[in-house]
Amino acid sequence: MLQVKNITFGYSKTKVLNAIDFNVKPGENLAIIGESGSGKSTLIKLIYGEYDLNEGQIFWKDEEILGPKYNLVVGYDFIKSVSQEFDLMPVTTVAENIGKFLSNFYPEEKQKRTKELIEVVELEAFANTKVKLLSGGQKQRVAIARALAKQPEILLLDEPFSHIDNFQKQGLRRNVFNYLKAKNIACIVATHDRKDVLGFADEIIVLDESKIIVKDTPQNLYKNPKLPLIASFFGEFNIIDPYGIVYAHQLQVVEESNLKATVRKSYFNGSVWLIEAIYNSEIIFIQHKAELPKDSEIHFSLVS
Ligand code: ADP
Ligand code: MG
C-alpha cells in the first residue's frame, strides 16, 4: 500500500501542500483533482521522490520514498511517472524507446512485451517510426508505454491524455486503465478533465487551498457535490434556492411553476441544448431538448 502520511511541502516558505494524508492500495486508481495551481503536479512529484518533504513521510509497502537529499538518483524501480515532459529518445524508434529498459537476455520476451505495450497505446502503425517524427499526442502515448514497460507497481500520471485528440482519447483511456487494473498496478492521476476520472477512478481527492477537502468515490461526489468546486468538475451547475447545488440536467422547463426565468441563449450540446437564462438576476443553466427563443419567459422545476 502507498501511504502518504501527513505531508507538508512548499517550494518556498509558502505551503503548497499542507497535512496531506491518504493511502492507495495495489491496483487502485486514485484521481487528484483541483483548480490550476492547487498542487496536483507537486503532489505527484513528491510521491515520485523529486523533492524533500518539509514534514511527513511517504511509504510504498515497507520502503520509505525519499527525496534528493537522501537519494543520489531520484526515483525507485517500483514507481514510474509520466509527466508533461516526455523525456524520450528522439532519434530512435517507438519500439526501441519502449523496449529500452527491458533485458536483452530474453529477446523473445522483450519483443512480446514491447508489442503488447504498443497495442495498449495503439501505435502499431508507428512501431518503427523515429520518435522525433511523431506528433505531441503520439509522443505522449510512447511515454505511457515506456513507463509501463518495466512493470511498475505504481504509475503516476500528470494530465496523461492532454495532448491526445478527442477522436482517440476515450479508447486510449480504456486501454491504459484496463491494462493497469489487469496487472494490479496502482495508479494516481492528476487531472482537470472529468473524462480521465469518470468510469475509471476508484476514489477522488479534491485539493483546495493546499489541503484535501474531500476524498470519496466518483459516484458519491457526483451525486452529492457539497461544494461548487466539486460540482464544476462534473458539469454545468447552478446554486438555486431552495435546492442548493443542482446540475443543469436536474432542471427542466415546465408549463407551470413558481420559478420563472428569461432565456438569454441556447447552446447546442449534441443530444441536448443547454439553455442559459436569467433567474433572480443570476445566470442559470437548464438542459432542454430544443432551442428556445431569446428573451422568452420560461418556467422551470427540478426533474422529478
Ligand atoms: P497544479 O498541478 O494543480 O496546477 P502545481 O503543483 O503545478 O499545481 O503548483 C502548485 C503551486 O506551486 C502553484 O502556486 C505554483 O505556482 C507553485 N509551483 C509549482 N512548481 C514550482 C516550482 N518549481 N517552483 C516554485 N513554485 C512552484
Ligand atoms: Mg499540474
Short mmCIF file of C-alpha atoms and ligand atoms in Angstrom, two decimals:
data_model
loop_
_atom_site.label_atom_id
_atom_site.label_comp_id
_atom_site.label_asym_id
_atom_site.label_seq_id
_atom_site.Cartn_x
_atom_site.Cartn_y
_atom_site.Cartn_z
CA MET A 1 0.00 0.00 0.00
CA LEU A 2 1.12 3.56 -0.71
CA GLN A 3 0.92 5.61 2.47
CA VAL A 4 1.11 9.37 2.24
CA LYS A 5 1.41 10.31 5.88
CA ASN A 6 0.57 13.85 6.82
CA ILE A 7 2.95 15.52 4.38
CA THR A 8 3.60 19.24 4.12
CA PHE A 9 5.61 20.92 1.38
CA GLY A 10 6.38 24.35 -0.07
CA TYR A 11 8.83 25.48 -2.77
CA SER A 12 9.44 28.49 -0.56
CA LYS A 13 8.03 29.42 2.84
CA THR A 14 4.50 29.32 1.45
CA LYS A 15 2.93 25.90 1.88
CA VAL A 16 1.72 24.40 -1.38
CA LEU A 17 0.52 21.23 0.34
CA ASN A 18 -0.47 21.05 3.99
CA ALA A 19 -1.08 17.93 6.08
CA ILE A 20 -1.89 15.70 3.11
CA ASP A 21 -2.80 12.20 4.21
CA PHE A 22 -4.15 9.25 2.19
CA ASN A 23 -3.48 5.66 1.14
CA VAL A 24 -3.61 3.86 -2.19
CA LYS A 25 -3.86 0.08 -2.42
CA PRO A 26 -2.21 -2.06 -5.12
CA GLY A 27 -4.30 -1.91 -8.30
CA GLU A 28 -6.32 1.06 -7.08
CA ASN A 29 -6.95 4.09 -9.31
CA LEU A 30 -6.91 7.40 -7.43
CA ALA A 31 -7.64 10.72 -9.13
CA ILE A 32 -6.34 14.05 -7.83
CA ILE A 33 -8.44 16.99 -8.92
CA GLY A 34 -8.42 20.68 -8.07
CA GLU A 35 -8.07 24.04 -9.76
CA SER A 36 -4.96 25.00 -11.67
CA GLY A 37 -2.23 25.79 -9.13
CA SER A 38 -3.84 23.72 -6.36
CA GLY A 39 -0.78 21.48 -6.11
CA LYS A 40 -1.72 18.38 -8.16
CA SER A 41 1.58 18.21 -10.04
CA THR A 42 3.52 18.98 -6.88
CA LEU A 43 1.85 16.08 -5.07
CA ILE A 44 2.69 13.72 -7.96
CA LYS A 45 6.34 14.88 -7.84
CA LEU A 46 6.54 14.37 -4.09
CA ILE A 47 5.25 10.81 -4.41
CA TYR A 48 7.92 10.21 -7.05
CA GLY A 49 10.59 11.48 -4.65
CA GLU A 50 11.52 14.54 -6.67
CA TYR A 51 11.58 16.94 -3.70
CA ASP A 52 12.28 16.65 0.01
CA LEU A 53 9.24 16.92 2.24
CA ASN A 54 9.02 19.60 4.93
CA GLU A 55 7.03 17.28 7.14
CA GLY A 56 5.56 13.80 7.00
CA GLN A 57 6.57 10.61 5.22
CA ILE A 58 5.65 8.56 2.17
CA PHE A 59 5.89 4.75 2.07
CA TRP A 60 5.32 2.11 -0.56
CA LYS A 61 4.90 -1.11 1.41
CA ASP A 62 7.86 -1.04 3.84
CA GLU A 63 10.06 1.26 1.81
CA GLU A 64 10.17 4.97 2.52
CA ILE A 65 10.18 7.21 -0.55
CA LEU A 66 12.91 9.75 -0.02
CA GLY A 67 13.79 12.95 -1.82
CA PRO A 68 17.07 14.09 -3.40
CA LYS A 69 18.63 14.94 -0.04
CA TYR A 70 18.78 11.21 0.73
CA ASN A 71 18.91 9.77 -2.77
CA LEU A 72 21.67 10.29 -5.31
CA VAL A 73 19.35 9.23 -8.10
CA VAL A 74 15.74 10.37 -7.89
CA GLY A 75 13.12 7.64 -8.19
CA TYR A 76 12.57 3.95 -7.47
CA ASP A 77 12.15 0.87 -9.67
CA PHE A 78 8.64 0.20 -8.39
CA ILE A 79 7.32 3.62 -9.37
CA LYS A 80 7.09 5.26 -12.79
CA SER A 81 5.88 8.71 -13.69
CA VAL A 82 4.61 10.20 -16.93
CA SER A 83 4.75 13.97 -16.82
CA GLN A 84 4.29 16.72 -19.37
CA GLU A 85 7.95 16.45 -20.35
CA PHE A 86 8.14 13.09 -22.05
CA ASP A 87 11.91 12.60 -21.95
CA LEU A 88 12.07 10.23 -24.93
CA MET A 89 14.98 9.38 -27.22
CA PRO A 90 14.15 11.35 -30.37
CA VAL A 91 16.26 9.58 -32.98
CA THR A 92 15.29 6.04 -32.07
CA THR A 93 12.06 4.27 -32.97
CA VAL A 94 8.89 3.90 -30.94
CA ALA A 95 9.62 0.19 -30.33
CA GLU A 96 13.20 0.92 -29.21
CA ASN A 97 12.05 3.66 -26.84
CA ILE A 98 9.55 1.32 -25.22
CA GLY A 99 11.93 -1.66 -25.08
CA LYS A 100 14.94 0.32 -23.92
CA PHE A 101 14.81 -0.74 -20.29
CA LEU A 102 13.86 -4.36 -20.94
CA SER A 103 16.53 -7.01 -20.60
CA ASN A 104 18.27 -8.20 -23.76
CA PHE A 105 18.80 -11.58 -22.10
CA TYR A 106 15.34 -12.64 -23.19
CA PRO A 107 14.91 -11.18 -26.68
CA GLU A 108 11.66 -13.02 -27.33
CA GLU A 109 10.13 -11.83 -24.07
CA LYS A 110 11.32 -8.30 -24.79
CA GLN A 111 9.76 -8.34 -28.23
CA LYS A 112 6.49 -9.71 -26.87
CA ARG A 113 6.20 -7.11 -24.14
CA THR A 114 7.09 -4.27 -26.47
CA LYS A 115 4.41 -5.44 -28.91
CA GLU A 116 1.84 -5.77 -26.14
CA LEU A 117 2.51 -2.22 -24.92
CA ILE A 118 2.44 -0.76 -28.43
CA GLU A 119 -1.03 -2.29 -28.72
CA VAL A 120 -2.16 -0.77 -25.41
CA VAL A 121 -1.32 2.72 -26.68
CA GLU A 122 -2.47 1.92 -30.22
CA LEU A 123 0.75 2.80 -32.01
CA GLU A 124 1.10 -0.38 -34.12
CA ALA A 125 1.41 1.65 -37.32
CA PHE A 126 4.31 3.66 -35.88
CA ALA A 127 6.39 0.93 -34.19
CA ASN A 128 9.35 1.57 -36.48
CA THR A 129 8.99 5.33 -36.76
CA LYS A 130 11.54 7.60 -35.13
CA VAL A 131 10.08 9.44 -32.15
CA LYS A 132 11.10 12.87 -33.42
CA LEU A 133 8.70 12.42 -36.33
CA LEU A 134 5.68 11.89 -34.09
CA SER A 135 3.00 14.38 -33.01
CA GLY A 136 2.73 15.52 -29.40
CA GLY A 137 -0.10 13.09 -28.75
CA GLN A 138 1.83 10.17 -30.22
CA LYS A 139 4.83 11.02 -28.08
CA GLN A 140 2.59 11.05 -25.04
CA ARG A 141 1.48 7.51 -25.94
CA VAL A 142 5.09 6.35 -26.23
CA ALA A 143 5.84 7.87 -22.82
CA ILE A 144 2.93 5.95 -21.27
CA ALA A 145 4.01 2.66 -22.87
CA ARG A 146 7.60 3.20 -21.76
CA ALA A 147 6.53 3.87 -18.17
CA LEU A 148 4.66 0.54 -18.21
CA ALA A 149 7.47 -1.46 -19.81
CA LYS A 150 9.22 -2.41 -16.58
CA GLN A 151 6.01 -3.37 -14.78
CA PRO A 152 5.98 -0.70 -12.08
CA GLU A 153 3.83 -1.26 -9.00
CA ILE A 154 2.68 2.37 -9.07
CA LEU A 155 2.15 4.59 -12.09
CA LEU A 156 1.91 8.36 -11.66
CA LEU A 157 0.14 10.23 -14.47
CA ASP A 158 0.02 14.02 -14.70
CA GLU A 159 -2.63 15.20 -17.21
CA PRO A 160 -1.88 11.99 -19.13
CA PHE A 161 -4.03 12.49 -22.22
CA SER A 162 -3.74 16.25 -22.60
CA HIS A 163 -2.01 16.11 -25.99
CA ILE A 164 -4.17 13.40 -27.47
CA ASP A 165 -7.01 14.39 -29.76
CA ASN A 166 -10.61 13.71 -28.84
CA PHE A 167 -11.13 11.10 -31.55
CA GLN A 168 -8.73 8.73 -29.84
CA LYS A 169 -8.80 9.78 -26.21
CA GLN A 170 -11.59 7.62 -24.84
CA GLY A 171 -10.32 4.40 -26.41
CA LEU A 172 -6.83 5.06 -25.13
CA ARG A 173 -8.10 5.80 -21.64
CA ARG A 174 -9.94 2.50 -21.58
CA ASN A 175 -6.90 0.56 -22.83
CA VAL A 176 -4.49 2.12 -20.35
CA PHE A 177 -6.72 1.99 -17.27
CA ASN A 178 -7.92 -1.56 -18.05
CA TYR A 179 -4.30 -2.64 -18.50
CA LEU A 180 -3.38 -1.17 -15.11
CA LYS A 181 -6.27 -2.99 -13.42
CA ALA A 182 -5.41 -6.27 -15.14
CA LYS A 183 -1.79 -6.00 -13.93
CA ASN A 184 -2.80 -4.76 -10.47
CA ILE A 185 -0.75 -1.58 -10.89
CA ALA A 186 -1.74 1.27 -8.55
CA CYS A 187 -2.34 4.49 -10.43
CA ILE A 188 -2.52 8.11 -9.37
CA VAL A 189 -3.86 10.53 -11.97
CA ALA A 190 -3.67 14.31 -11.62
CA THR A 191 -6.20 15.87 -13.96
CA HIS A 192 -8.71 18.63 -14.60
CA ASP A 193 -10.59 16.50 -17.15
CA ARG A 194 -13.60 14.61 -15.77
CA LYS A 195 -13.32 12.08 -18.57
CA ASP A 196 -9.98 10.92 -17.14
CA VAL A 197 -11.85 10.09 -13.94
CA LEU A 198 -15.44 9.00 -14.60
CA GLY A 199 -15.60 5.30 -15.21
CA PHE A 200 -12.00 4.74 -14.13
CA ALA A 201 -11.17 6.21 -10.70
CA ASP A 202 -11.93 4.22 -7.56
CA GLU A 203 -11.58 7.34 -5.46
CA ILE A 204 -11.06 11.06 -5.94
CA ILE A 205 -9.10 13.51 -3.83
CA VAL A 206 -10.06 17.17 -4.16
CA LEU A 207 -7.28 19.66 -3.43
CA ASP A 208 -8.08 23.23 -2.42
CA GLU A 209 -6.06 25.83 -0.52
CA SER A 210 -3.24 23.32 0.00
CA LYS A 211 -5.48 20.75 1.69
CA ILE A 212 -7.52 17.70 0.80
CA ILE A 213 -11.06 18.98 1.17
CA VAL A 214 -12.77 15.70 0.25
CA LYS A 215 -11.86 12.10 -0.54
CA ASP A 216 -14.68 9.96 -1.87
CA THR A 217 -15.82 7.79 -4.77
CA PRO A 218 -16.72 9.47 -8.09
CA GLN A 219 -20.32 8.29 -7.61
CA ASN A 220 -20.71 9.93 -4.22
CA LEU A 221 -19.04 13.18 -5.26
CA TYR A 222 -21.15 13.38 -8.39
CA LYS A 223 -24.43 12.63 -6.61
CA ASN A 224 -23.76 14.93 -3.71
CA PRO A 225 -21.29 17.65 -4.68
CA LYS A 226 -21.08 19.55 -1.42
CA LEU A 227 -19.16 22.46 -2.94
CA PRO A 228 -19.36 24.44 -6.19
CA LEU A 229 -15.72 23.47 -6.84
CA ILE A 230 -16.73 19.80 -6.91
CA ALA A 231 -19.89 20.34 -8.97
CA SER A 232 -17.94 22.36 -11.54
CA PHE A 233 -15.69 19.37 -12.17
CA PHE A 234 -18.67 17.27 -13.27
CA GLY A 235 -20.55 19.78 -15.39
CA GLU A 236 -22.71 22.87 -15.71
CA PHE A 237 -24.43 23.58 -12.41
CA ASN A 238 -26.49 26.21 -10.55
CA ILE A 239 -26.93 27.28 -6.98
CA ILE A 240 -30.65 27.85 -6.59
CA ASP A 241 -32.70 28.49 -3.52
CA PRO A 242 -34.22 26.25 -2.13
CA TYR A 243 -32.42 23.36 -3.89
CA GLY A 244 -28.78 24.22 -3.31
CA ILE A 245 -26.34 22.88 -5.94
CA VAL A 246 -28.17 21.40 -8.93
CA TYR A 247 -26.74 20.35 -12.29
CA ALA A 248 -28.27 21.76 -15.49
CA HIS A 249 -29.71 18.34 -16.30
CA GLN A 250 -31.54 18.26 -12.97
CA LEU A 251 -33.69 21.21 -14.06
CA GLN A 252 -36.46 21.04 -16.64
CA VAL A 253 -38.62 23.54 -18.47
CA VAL A 254 -42.28 23.10 -17.47
CA GLU A 255 -45.64 24.70 -18.29
CA GLU A 256 -46.27 25.98 -14.81
CA SER A 257 -44.16 26.52 -11.72
CA ASN A 258 -43.34 29.39 -9.40
CA LEU A 259 -39.76 29.52 -10.75
CA LYS A 260 -39.64 31.88 -13.72
CA ALA A 261 -36.63 32.76 -15.89
CA THR A 262 -35.80 34.63 -19.09
CA VAL A 263 -33.84 32.89 -21.85
CA ARG A 264 -30.56 34.51 -22.87
CA LYS A 265 -29.01 31.98 -25.17
CA SER A 266 -29.29 28.34 -26.28
CA TYR A 267 -26.17 26.23 -26.85
CA PHE A 268 -26.29 23.10 -29.00
CA ASN A 269 -24.70 20.33 -26.96
CA GLY A 270 -25.22 17.25 -29.08
CA SER A 271 -28.09 15.21 -27.71
CA VAL A 272 -29.48 18.22 -25.77
CA TRP A 273 -29.42 22.01 -25.66
CA LEU A 274 -28.03 23.99 -22.77
CA ILE A 275 -30.30 26.95 -22.05
CA GLU A 276 -28.70 29.97 -20.43
CA ALA A 277 -31.33 32.02 -18.62
CA ILE A 278 -31.67 34.77 -16.03
CA TYR A 279 -33.37 33.87 -12.78
CA ASN A 280 -33.45 36.34 -9.86
CA SER A 281 -30.83 38.44 -11.74
CA GLU A 282 -28.45 35.48 -11.83
CA ILE A 283 -27.41 33.29 -14.75
CA ILE A 284 -28.67 29.72 -14.59
CA PHE A 285 -28.31 26.74 -16.92
CA ILE A 286 -31.10 24.31 -17.78
CA GLN A 287 -30.87 21.30 -20.02
CA HIS A 288 -33.59 21.12 -22.66
CA LYS A 289 -34.48 19.04 -25.72
CA ALA A 290 -34.76 22.02 -28.06
CA GLU A 291 -33.53 25.52 -28.70
CA LEU A 292 -35.59 28.30 -27.03
CA PRO A 293 -36.11 31.84 -28.38
CA LYS A 294 -34.02 34.59 -26.82
CA ASP A 295 -35.92 36.73 -24.25
CA SER A 296 -38.74 34.20 -23.92
CA GLU A 297 -40.14 33.58 -20.46
CA ILE A 298 -39.94 30.05 -19.15
CA HIS A 299 -40.91 28.20 -16.03
CA PHE A 300 -38.69 25.52 -14.62
CA SER A 301 -38.62 22.93 -11.88
CA LEU A 302 -36.48 20.12 -10.57
CA VAL A 303 -36.57 16.94 -12.63
CA SER A 304 -38.62 14.54 -10.52
P1 ADP B 1 -1.38 22.16 -10.41
O1 ADP B 1 -0.64 20.99 -10.99
O2 ADP B 1 -2.55 21.77 -9.56
O3 ADP B 1 -1.76 23.16 -11.43
P2 ADP B 1 1.22 22.82 -9.24
O4 ADP B 1 1.58 21.70 -8.33
O5 ADP B 1 1.89 22.86 -10.56
O6 ADP B 1 -0.39 22.90 -9.39
O7 ADP B 1 1.53 24.20 -8.50
C1 ADP B 1 1.14 24.45 -7.16
C2 ADP B 1 1.75 25.77 -6.73
O8 ADP B 1 3.18 25.65 -6.65
C3 ADP B 1 1.47 26.92 -7.67
O9 ADP B 1 1.27 28.08 -6.91
C4 ADP B 1 2.75 27.01 -8.49
O10 ADP B 1 2.96 28.32 -8.94
C5 ADP B 1 3.81 26.59 -7.50
N1 ADP B 1 4.96 25.90 -8.15
C6 ADP B 1 4.89 24.83 -8.95
N2 ADP B 1 6.12 24.42 -9.34
C7 ADP B 1 7.01 25.28 -8.76
C8 ADP B 1 8.44 25.38 -8.77
N3 ADP B 1 9.20 24.51 -9.44
N4 ADP B 1 8.98 26.40 -8.05
C9 ADP B 1 8.21 27.26 -7.35
N5 ADP B 1 6.87 27.22 -7.31
C10 ADP B 1 6.26 26.24 -7.99
MG MG B 2 -0.26 20.43 -12.97
#
